[in-house]
Coordinates of C-alpha atoms and ligand atoms in Angstrom, one line a residue:
X5 CA -0.2 -0.1 -0.2
X6 CA 1.4 3.7 -1.0
X7 CA 2.6 5.3 2.3
X8 CA 1.1 9.0 2.2
X9 CA -2.0 10.5 -0.4
X10 CA -1.5 14.3 -0.3
X11 CA -4.5 16.2 -1.5
X12 CA -2.9 19.6 -3.3
X13 CA 0.2 20.6 -5.2
X14 CA 1.0 23.9 -3.4
X15 CA 3.8 25.3 -2.0
X16 CA 2.7 22.9 1.7
X17 CA 1.6 19.9 -0.6
X18 CA 4.6 19.8 -3.0
X19 CA 7.4 20.1 -0.1
X20 CA 6.3 17.7 1.5
X21 CA 6.1 15.2 -1.0
X22 CA 9.8 16.2 -1.4
X23 CA 10.2 15.7 1.5
X24 CA 9.1 12.3 2.2
X25 CA 10.1 10.5 -0.9
X26 CA 13.2 11.6 -0.1
X27 CA 13.5 9.8 3.2
X28 CA 12.4 6.3 1.0
X29 CA 8.4 6.4 1.6
X30 CA 6.1 6.1 -1.3
X31 CA 4.0 9.3 -2.4
X32 CA 1.0 10.0 -4.8
X33 CA 0.3 14.0 -5.0
X34 CA -2.6 15.1 -6.5
X35 CA -2.8 18.8 -7.8
X36 CA -6.4 19.2 -9.7
X37 CA -4.1 22.2 -11.7
X38 CA -1.6 22.1 -14.1
X39 CA 1.4 24.0 -14.2
X40 CA 2.5 26.7 -14.1
X41 CA -0.4 28.3 -13.1
X42 CA -1.0 31.4 -11.7
X43 CA -2.3 31.6 -7.7
X44 CA -3.1 35.1 -6.1
X45 CA -0.7 36.4 -3.4
X46 CA 2.0 38.7 -2.4
X47 CA 4.6 36.4 -3.7
X48 CA 6.9 37.9 -0.9
X49 CA 8.3 34.7 1.2
X50 CA 10.1 35.5 4.2
X51 CA 13.2 34.2 5.4
X52 CA 12.4 31.4 7.3
X53 CA 10.7 29.9 4.1
X54 CA 13.8 30.9 1.9
X55 CA 15.7 28.6 4.7
X56 CA 13.4 25.9 4.0
X57 CA 13.8 26.2 0.0
X58 CA 17.3 26.0 1.1
X59 CA 17.2 23.1 3.0
X60 CA 15.4 21.7 0.0
X61 CA 18.3 22.4 -2.2
X62 CA 15.9 24.4 -4.2
X63 CA 16.8 28.3 -3.5
X64 CA 18.5 28.8 -6.4
X65 CA 16.1 27.3 -8.6
X66 CA 13.4 28.8 -7.3
X67 CA 15.4 32.4 -7.2
X68 CA 13.8 35.4 -6.7
X69 CA 14.2 39.2 -5.6
X70 CA 15.7 39.8 -2.2
X71 CA 14.0 42.3 0.1
X72 CA 15.4 43.2 3.3
X73 CA 12.2 44.2 5.5
X74 CA 8.9 45.9 4.8
X75 CA 8.1 49.3 4.8
X76 CA 4.8 50.7 5.9
X77 CA 3.4 53.7 4.0
X78 CA 0.6 56.0 6.6
X79 CA 0.2 59.5 4.3
X80 CA 3.6 60.7 4.6
X81 CA 4.8 58.6 7.4
X82 CA 6.9 55.8 6.4
X83 CA 8.3 53.4 9.0
X84 CA 11.1 50.9 7.9
X85 CA 11.5 47.4 9.5
X86 CA 14.6 45.4 8.7
X87 CA 14.9 41.9 9.1
X88 CA 16.6 41.3 12.2
X89 CA 19.9 38.9 11.8
X90 CA 20.2 35.5 12.6
X91 CA 23.7 34.4 14.7
X92 CA 25.2 37.6 13.1
X93 CA 24.2 37.1 9.9
X94 CA 21.9 39.4 7.9
X95 CA 18.9 37.6 6.2
X96 CA 17.0 38.6 3.6
X97 CA 13.2 37.4 2.1
X98 CA 12.6 36.5 -1.5
X99 CA 9.4 37.7 -3.8
X100 CA 9.0 35.2 -6.7
X101 CA 5.9 35.2 -9.3
X102 CA 4.0 32.2 -7.8
X103 CA 4.2 30.8 -11.1
X104 CA 7.8 29.9 -11.1
X105 CA 7.8 28.8 -7.7
X106 CA 4.6 26.2 -7.5
X107 CA 5.8 24.8 -10.6
X108 CA 9.6 24.2 -9.3
X109 CA 8.2 23.0 -6.3
X110 CA 5.7 21.1 -8.0
X111 CA 8.5 19.4 -10.8
X112 CA 10.9 18.7 -7.8
X113 CA 8.3 16.9 -6.3
X114 CA 7.4 14.5 -9.4
X115 CA 11.3 13.9 -10.6
X116 CA 11.5 12.7 -6.3
X117 CA 12.4 8.8 -6.4
X118 CA 9.0 7.2 -4.7
X119 CA 7.1 10.2 -5.7
X120 CA 3.8 10.0 -8.3
X121 CA 2.3 13.6 -9.2
X122 CA -0.1 14.3 -11.3
X123 CA -1.7 17.5 -12.0
X124 CA -5.6 17.8 -13.4
X125 CA -6.1 15.1 -10.5
X126 CA -9.1 16.5 -8.9
X127 CA -9.8 15.0 -5.5
X128 CA -13.5 14.7 -4.7
X129 CA -13.3 13.4 -1.2
X130 CA -11.9 11.6 1.9
X131 CA -12.3 8.1 1.3
X132 CA -14.1 7.0 4.7
X133 CA -14.0 3.3 6.2
X134 CA -14.9 2.2 9.9
X135 CA -14.8 6.2 10.9
X136 CA -11.5 6.8 9.4
X137 CA -9.9 8.5 6.7
X138 CA -8.6 5.2 4.2
X139 CA -7.8 7.5 1.1
X140 CA -9.4 9.7 -1.4
X141 CA -11.2 9.4 -4.1
X142 CA -9.4 11.1 -7.2
X143 CA -11.0 11.9 -10.8
X144 CA -13.8 9.6 -9.8
X145 CA -11.4 6.5 -8.4
X146 CA -10.5 5.4 -4.4
X147 CA -7.0 5.6 -3.9
X148 CA -5.9 3.7 -0.6
X149 CA -3.1 4.7 1.4
X150 CA -2.0 4.4 5.3
X151 CA -2.1 8.1 5.9
X152 CA -4.2 10.8 4.3
X153 CA -2.3 14.9 4.2
X154 CA -5.5 17.6 2.7
X155 CA -3.0 20.1 1.6
X156 CA -5.6 21.8 -0.6
X157 CA -5.7 24.9 0.6
X158 CA -8.0 28.2 2.1
X159 CA -11.0 27.0 0.9
X160 CA -10.4 23.0 1.5
X161 CA -12.5 20.6 0.3
X162 CA -11.3 17.8 2.7
X163 CA -11.7 19.9 6.0
X164 CA -15.1 21.1 4.7
X165 CA -16.4 17.0 3.7
X166 CA -15.0 15.9 7.2
X167 CA -17.0 18.5 9.2
X168 CA -13.6 20.6 10.2
X169 CA -14.9 24.3 9.1
X170 CA -14.8 27.0 11.3
X171 CA -16.7 30.0 9.2
X172 CA -14.5 32.6 8.5
X173 CA -14.6 35.8 10.7
X174 CA -13.7 38.4 7.7
X175 CA -14.9 38.3 4.4
X176 CA -11.8 40.4 2.8
X177 CA -11.0 39.9 -0.5
X178 CA -7.8 40.5 -2.0
X179 CA -6.4 40.7 -5.9
X180 CA -3.8 40.5 -7.8
X181 CA -1.4 41.9 -10.9
X182 CA 2.0 42.4 -11.8
X183 CA 3.7 45.4 -13.5
X184 CA 6.8 45.5 -15.7
X185 CA 8.7 48.7 -14.6
X186 CA 9.4 51.9 -17.2
X187 CA 13.4 52.3 -17.8
X188 CA 14.8 54.3 -15.3
X189 CA 12.5 53.4 -12.5
X190 CA 14.8 52.0 -9.6
X191 CA 13.4 48.6 -7.6
X192 CA 14.1 49.0 -4.3
X193 CA 15.0 45.6 -2.3
X194 CA 11.9 45.9 0.6
X195 CA 7.9 45.1 0.2
X196 CA 6.1 48.2 0.7
X197 CA 2.6 48.2 2.6
X198 CA 1.1 51.4 2.0
X199 CA -2.1 51.5 4.1
X200 CA -5.3 53.3 2.7
X201 CA -8.6 54.1 4.4
X202 CA -9.8 51.0 4.5
X203 CA -7.3 49.0 2.0
X204 CA -3.7 48.1 2.3
X205 CA -1.3 48.0 -1.2
X206 CA 1.6 45.3 -0.8
X207 CA 3.9 46.1 -3.7
X208 CA 7.1 43.6 -3.9
X209 CA 9.8 43.7 -6.1
X210 CA 9.8 40.5 -8.8
X211 CA 12.7 39.4 -10.7
X212 CA 13.0 41.1 -14.4
X213 CA 12.4 44.3 -13.3
X214 CA 8.7 43.4 -12.4
X215 CA 6.3 44.3 -9.6
X216 CA 3.4 42.5 -8.0
X217 CA 1.1 45.2 -6.5
X218 CA -1.9 43.5 -4.6
X219 CA -4.6 45.1 -2.4
X220 CA -6.8 43.9 0.2
X221 CA -9.7 45.4 1.8
X222 CA -13.7 44.4 3.5
X223 CA -16.1 43.2 0.3
X224 CA -17.8 47.1 1.0
X225 CA -15.0 49.1 0.6
X226 CA -14.5 47.7 -3.7
X227 CA -17.8 49.3 -4.7
X228 CA -19.3 47.8 -8.1
X229 CA -15.4 47.2 -9.8
X230 CA -12.4 45.6 -8.0
X231 CA -10.3 46.7 -11.0
X232 CA -11.6 50.8 -10.9
X233 CA -10.9 50.2 -6.7
X234 CA -7.6 48.7 -7.5
X235 CA -6.5 51.4 -10.2
X236 CA -7.7 54.8 -8.0
X237 CA -5.9 53.2 -5.1
X238 CA -2.8 52.8 -6.2
X239 CA -2.7 55.8 -8.3
X240 CA -4.1 57.5 -4.7
X241 CA -0.4 56.7 -3.1
X242 CA 2.0 59.6 -4.8
X243 CA 5.2 57.5 -4.6
X244 CA 3.7 54.0 -6.0
X245 CA 2.1 56.3 -9.0
X246 CA 5.8 57.2 -9.9
X247 CA 7.1 53.8 -9.6
X248 CA 3.8 52.6 -11.8
X249 CA 4.7 55.9 -14.4
X250 CA 5.3 54.3 -17.5
X251 CA 5.1 50.5 -16.3
X252 CA 3.3 48.1 -18.7
X253 CA 0.6 45.6 -16.6
X254 CA 1.8 42.5 -17.7
X255 CA -1.0 40.0 -16.1
X256 CA -4.3 40.7 -15.6
X257 CA -6.2 41.4 -12.0
X258 CA -7.1 37.9 -10.3
X259 CA -8.3 37.8 -7.2
X260 CA -9.4 35.6 -4.6
X261 CA -11.7 35.8 -1.2
X262 CA -12.4 35.1 1.5
X263 CA -8.9 34.9 2.3
X264 CA -9.6 33.2 5.7
X265 CA -10.6 29.8 6.2
X266 CA -10.7 27.6 9.6
X267 CA -10.3 24.5 11.6
X268 CA -11.8 23.0 14.5
X269 CA -8.6 20.9 14.6
X270 CA -5.8 19.9 12.3
X271 CA -6.2 16.1 12.0
X272 CA -8.9 12.9 12.8
X273 CA -8.4 9.9 12.0
X274 CA -6.0 8.7 9.2
X275 CA -5.6 12.0 8.2
X276 CA -3.1 15.7 8.6
X277 CA -4.6 18.9 7.2
X278 CA -1.4 21.3 5.9
X279 CA -1.3 24.9 5.2
X280 CA -3.8 27.1 4.1
X281 CA -5.7 24.2 5.0
X282 CA -5.3 24.0 8.6
X283 CA -6.5 27.5 9.1
X284 CA -5.8 30.5 7.3
X285 CA -5.7 33.9 9.5
X286 CA -5.3 36.8 6.5
X287 CA -2.0 37.5 4.3
X288 CA -1.8 40.9 6.3
X289 CA 1.4 39.9 8.0
X290 CA 2.6 38.2 4.4
X291 CA 4.0 34.6 5.9
X292 CA 1.3 31.9 4.4
X293 CA 4.2 30.3 2.5
X294 CA 6.6 30.5 5.3
X295 CA 3.9 29.2 7.4
X296 CA 3.2 26.2 4.7
X297 CA 6.5 25.2 4.2
X298 CA 7.8 25.1 7.6
X299 CA 4.9 23.0 8.7
X300 CA 5.8 20.3 6.3
X301 CA 9.2 20.0 7.0
X302 CA 7.4 19.4 10.8
X303 CA 5.1 17.0 9.2
X304 CA 7.8 14.9 7.4
X305 CA 9.6 14.6 10.8
X306 CA 6.5 13.0 12.3
X307 CA 5.5 10.8 9.4
X308 CA 9.5 9.4 8.9
X309 CA 9.2 6.8 11.2
X310 CA 6.2 6.9 13.1
X311 CA 3.8 6.0 10.0
X312 CA 1.3 2.3 10.6
X313 CA 2.2 2.9 14.1
X314 CA -0.6 3.9 16.7
X315 CA -2.2 7.5 16.0
X316 CA -2.1 9.6 18.8
X317 CA 1.3 11.8 17.0
X318 CA -1.1 12.9 15.0
X319 CA -2.9 15.3 17.6
X320 CA 0.4 15.6 19.3
X321 CA 1.7 17.1 15.4
X322 CA -0.7 19.2 15.3
X323 CA -0.2 20.4 18.8
X324 CA 4.0 21.6 18.4
X325 CA 2.2 23.0 14.6
X326 CA 0.5 25.4 16.3
X327 CA 2.7 25.8 19.0
X328 CA 5.3 26.6 16.4
X329 CA 2.9 29.1 14.7
X330 CA 1.2 30.9 18.0
X331 CA 3.8 33.6 17.7
X332 CA 2.9 34.3 14.0
X333 CA -1.1 33.9 14.3
X334 CA -0.8 36.4 17.3
X335 CA 0.6 39.1 15.7
X336 CA -1.2 38.7 12.5
X337 CA -4.3 39.4 15.6
X338 CA -3.0 42.2 16.5
X339 CA -1.8 43.7 12.8
X340 CA -5.7 43.0 11.9
X341 CA -6.6 45.2 15.2
X342 CA -4.7 48.0 14.3
X343 CA -5.7 48.2 10.9
X344 CA -9.6 48.1 11.6
X345 CA -8.3 51.7 13.5
X346 CA -6.5 53.4 11.2
X347 CA -6.4 56.9 13.8
X348 CA -4.3 54.2 16.3
X349 CA -2.3 53.0 12.9
X350 CA -0.2 56.1 12.3
X351 CA 0.3 56.8 16.1
X352 CA 1.8 53.5 15.9
X353 CA 3.8 54.0 12.8
X354 CA 5.2 56.9 14.1
X355 CA 6.1 55.2 17.5
X356 CA 7.5 52.2 15.3
X357 CA 9.7 54.3 13.3
X358 CA 11.1 55.8 16.5
X359 CA 11.5 52.6 17.8
X360 CA 13.8 50.8 14.7
X361 CA 14.9 47.6 17.0
X362 CA 11.0 47.3 18.2
X363 CA 9.5 47.0 14.3
X364 CA 12.6 44.9 13.5
X365 CA 12.0 42.4 16.0
X366 CA 7.9 42.2 14.6
X367 CA 9.6 42.1 11.0
X368 CA 11.3 39.2 12.1
X369 CA 8.5 37.4 14.2
X370 CA 6.7 37.8 10.8
X371 CA 9.3 36.9 8.8
X372 CA 9.7 33.2 11.3
X373 CA 13.2 34.3 12.3
X374 CA 12.0 35.6 15.9
X375 CA 9.8 34.8 18.8
X376 CA 7.2 37.3 19.7
X377 CA 8.4 37.8 23.4
X378 CA 11.5 36.7 23.1
X379 CA 14.9 37.5 21.8
X380 CA 16.8 35.5 18.6
X381 CA 15.4 32.2 17.8
Ligands
FAD6 C1 -4.3 38.2 -1.7 C2 -3.5 37.5 -1.1 C3 -1.6 37.2 -0.9 C4 -1.0 36.7 -0.2 N1 -0.1 37.4 0.1 C5 0.9 36.6 0.5 C6 2.8 36.6 0.4 O1 2.9 38.0 0.1 N2 3.4 35.6 1.3 C7 3.4 34.5 1.3 O2 4.0 34.2 2.1 N3 1.8 34.3 1.8 C8 0.9 34.9 0.8 N4 -0.3 34.7 0.6 C9 -0.5 33.5 1.9 C10 0.0 32.1 0.8 O3 -0.6 32.5 -0.7 C11 -1.0 31.0 1.2 O4 -0.6 31.1 2.5 C12 -0.1 29.6 0.8 O5 -0.3 29.6 -1.0 C13 -0.3 28.2 1.2 O6 -0.2 27.7 0.3 P1 -0.9 25.8 0.2 O7 -0.3 24.8 -0.1 O8 -1.2 25.4 1.4 O9 -2.0 26.5 -0.3 P2 -2.1 26.9 -1.9 O10 -1.0 27.7 -2.1 O11 -3.2 27.5 -1.9 O12 -2.3 25.4 -2.6 C14 -3.2 24.1 -2.4 C15 -3.2 23.6 -3.9 O13 -4.2 22.7 -3.8 C16 -4.9 22.2 -5.0 N5 -6.5 21.9 -5.0 C17 -7.4 22.6 -4.4 N6 -8.3 21.7 -4.0 C18 -8.0 21.4 -5.0 C19 -8.9 19.1 -5.1 N7 -10.6 19.3 -4.2 N8 -7.5 18.5 -5.5 C20 -6.8 18.6 -6.0 N9 -6.0 19.7 -5.8 C21 -6.5 21.0 -5.2 C22 -4.9 24.0 -6.0 O14 -5.0 23.5 -6.8 C23 -4.0 24.8 -5.1 O15 -2.2 24.1 -6.2 C24 -1.0 35.2 0.3 C25 -2.7 34.7 0.2 C26 -3.2 35.9 -0.9 C27 -5.1 35.6 -1.2

């Protein structure tokens, strides 16, 4: 029998398949899309995510444009949060198009011995036997394995069909588009966040002089056309409008809503949820891919050696995963709260501007290289 079936070949599913295949396990990875495919995202990978790619030996193949941290702009105020050093060494994030990043990861999974990876493979439902998940129904066919992993994203079908959904409290909508800069325009190595009234704009520097612009906002803020709101918002930010002067839009506007999805618990008999499928709050702190990659590494460690034993380890893994992501979740809740209170945001940004080490620490938490209530990891 196959060791592990994975639903979803995004960052979480593909990374897990690579790690398990390399440890000698047999894996079937099912992805409904065909690569290269687009995925709406802010496309900034935090330093801890870059470190996972390095451990996988895929950082070079993924490539990307480095960024030193995050700059928040609120009206005339700008506060710059640089990633803190790790063991005295400067670290950076990387911004790369998902179309490329996800393709590289999936290809690496598909060429890993022991892994069979299929695209155009729709996972329809978990296969239940004796009140345990024994496999998956894929394109109408039952497949069985010793363990099933649901890495099928924020709107996880596996989570939903197992009755583990927690309705999202927020219904924010996110859209993104790519631009190629006009000759002479500079590409600062920062992720820039422009905080507007009821929305945020995220700007990430990409390779080949491309720039990603993403917008996040509550549904009522968008008005009757997301496209018009998107253009109006970036035109209202003089520094961004200047950077985009003469730029060519090279991808069409792509969106996703709602951005959040929760799980009551990340495991059930025979199955583990991974990445966004296990719960995703909001992209506001930009660490979703990093959290997915870190969780994939943790799950691989648990699976190797424990597969086929009693399944108490599933809950232990879920607790460890939640522990690992707790600081990031708290930070995300805090930032969402601040975004809901724009008057406070202005004051807070001024305070952070005057306390670069605190700001750097918080950016380090979002980057996965610092604990919220402690110093360097
Ligand atoms: C607007 C926006 C901006 C964001 N910005 C950032 C950012 O800057 N940095 C960051 O790190 N994160 C960001 N995120 C979050 C990030 O995109 C996710 O956290 C990350 O993609 C999670 O990876 P995953 O593998 O869990 O899920 P996904 O990447 O969503 O992969 C899930 C895969 O499962 C497949 N799938 C789904 N259902 C099925 C099915 N039934 N059968 C087969 N296959 C299926 C999908 O096609 C997909 O390929 C952003 C998200 C949004 C929406």
